[in-house]
């Protein structure tokens, strides 16, 4: 069960960072605000971020 929890947390972290990387690449010339959405939100970025957050918060 512990290994499954570690795997779920790792998958969640990877999905979140992939989503964040896509957002930063789409907004290269613009500063990304901290408490608001970026000017350009890539397709599926929000879905990846939500899936990553759901995986990282799964109870072990």
mmCIF file of C-alpha atoms in Angstrom:
data_model
loop_
_atom_site.group_PDB
_atom_site.id
_atom_site.type_symbol
_atom_site.label_atom_id
_atom_site.label_comp_id
_atom_site.label_asym_id
_atom_site.label_seq_id
_atom_site.Cartn_x
_atom_site.Cartn_y
_atom_site.Cartn_z
ATOM 1 C CA UNK A 1 0.000 0.000 0.000
ATOM 2 C CA UNK A 2 2.893 2.347 0.755
ATOM 3 C CA UNK A 3 4.378 1.762 -2.706
ATOM 4 C CA UNK A 4 1.022 2.578 -4.306
ATOM 5 C CA UNK A 5 0.869 5.847 -2.375
ATOM 6 C CA UNK A 6 4.393 6.779 -3.434
ATOM 7 C CA UNK A 7 3.553 5.948 -7.044
ATOM 8 C CA UNK A 8 0.371 8.050 -6.940
ATOM 9 C CA UNK A 9 2.240 11.010 -5.441
ATOM 10 C CA UNK A 10 5.001 10.721 -8.046
ATOM 11 C CA UNK A 11 2.529 10.569 -10.945
ATOM 12 C CA UNK A 12 0.689 13.574 -9.520
ATOM 13 C CA UNK A 13 3.877 15.608 -9.196
ATOM 14 C CA UNK A 14 4.938 14.753 -12.752
ATOM 15 C CA UNK A 15 1.534 15.702 -14.196
ATOM 16 C CA UNK A 16 1.539 18.988 -12.309
ATOM 17 C CA UNK A 17 5.045 19.897 -13.479
ATOM 18 C CA UNK A 18 4.280 18.973 -17.102
ATOM 19 C CA UNK A 19 1.252 21.254 -16.980
ATOM 20 C CA UNK A 20 3.244 24.059 -15.399
ATOM 21 C CA UNK A 21 5.998 23.683 -17.996
ATOM 22 C CA UNK A 22 3.485 23.947 -20.832
ATOM 23 C CA UNK A 23 2.049 27.106 -19.310
ATOM 24 C CA UNK A 24 5.484 28.686 -18.945
ATOM 25 C CA UNK A 25 6.446 27.783 -22.521
ATOM 26 C CA UNK A 26 3.224 29.303 -23.866
ATOM 27 C CA UNK A 27 3.921 32.561 -21.980
ATOM 28 C CA UNK A 28 7.631 33.039 -22.679
ATOM 29 C CA UNK A 29 7.531 36.769 -23.265
ATOM 30 C CA UNK A 30 5.018 37.531 -20.506
ATOM 31 C CA UNK A 31 5.426 37.393 -16.764
ATOM 32 C CA UNK A 32 3.083 34.750 -15.300
ATOM 33 C CA UNK A 33 1.053 36.181 -12.389
ATOM 34 C CA UNK A 34 1.072 34.333 -9.061
ATOM 35 C CA UNK A 35 -2.572 34.557 -7.988
ATOM 36 C CA UNK A 36 -4.253 34.714 -11.422
ATOM 37 C CA UNK A 37 -4.373 32.710 -14.627
ATOM 38 C CA UNK A 38 -1.708 33.235 -17.245
ATOM 39 C CA UNK A 39 -2.481 35.280 -20.348
ATOM 40 C CA UNK A 40 -2.302 32.162 -22.542
ATOM 41 C CA UNK A 41 -3.562 28.877 -21.116
ATOM 42 C CA UNK A 42 -2.484 25.912 -23.260
ATOM 43 C CA UNK A 43 -5.059 23.248 -24.139
ATOM 44 C CA UNK A 44 -5.387 20.467 -21.544
ATOM 45 C CA UNK A 45 -3.186 22.371 -19.089
ATOM 46 C CA UNK A 46 -5.991 22.771 -16.574
ATOM 47 C CA UNK A 47 -7.001 19.110 -16.913
ATOM 48 C CA UNK A 48 -3.413 17.947 -16.347
ATOM 49 C CA UNK A 49 -3.082 20.188 -13.326
ATOM 50 C CA UNK A 50 -6.361 18.916 -11.851
ATOM 51 C CA UNK A 51 -5.383 15.287 -12.440
ATOM 52 C CA UNK A 52 -1.991 15.920 -10.869
ATOM 53 C CA UNK A 53 -3.523 17.527 -7.799
ATOM 54 C CA UNK A 54 -6.003 14.689 -7.448
ATOM 55 C CA UNK A 55 -3.234 12.087 -7.615
ATOM 56 C CA UNK A 56 -1.003 13.895 -5.145
ATOM 57 C CA UNK A 57 -3.815 14.191 -2.578
ATOM 58 C CA UNK A 58 -4.951 10.571 -2.729
ATOM 59 C CA UNK A 59 -5.098 9.033 0.774
ATOM 60 C CA UNK A 60 -2.606 6.289 1.487
#
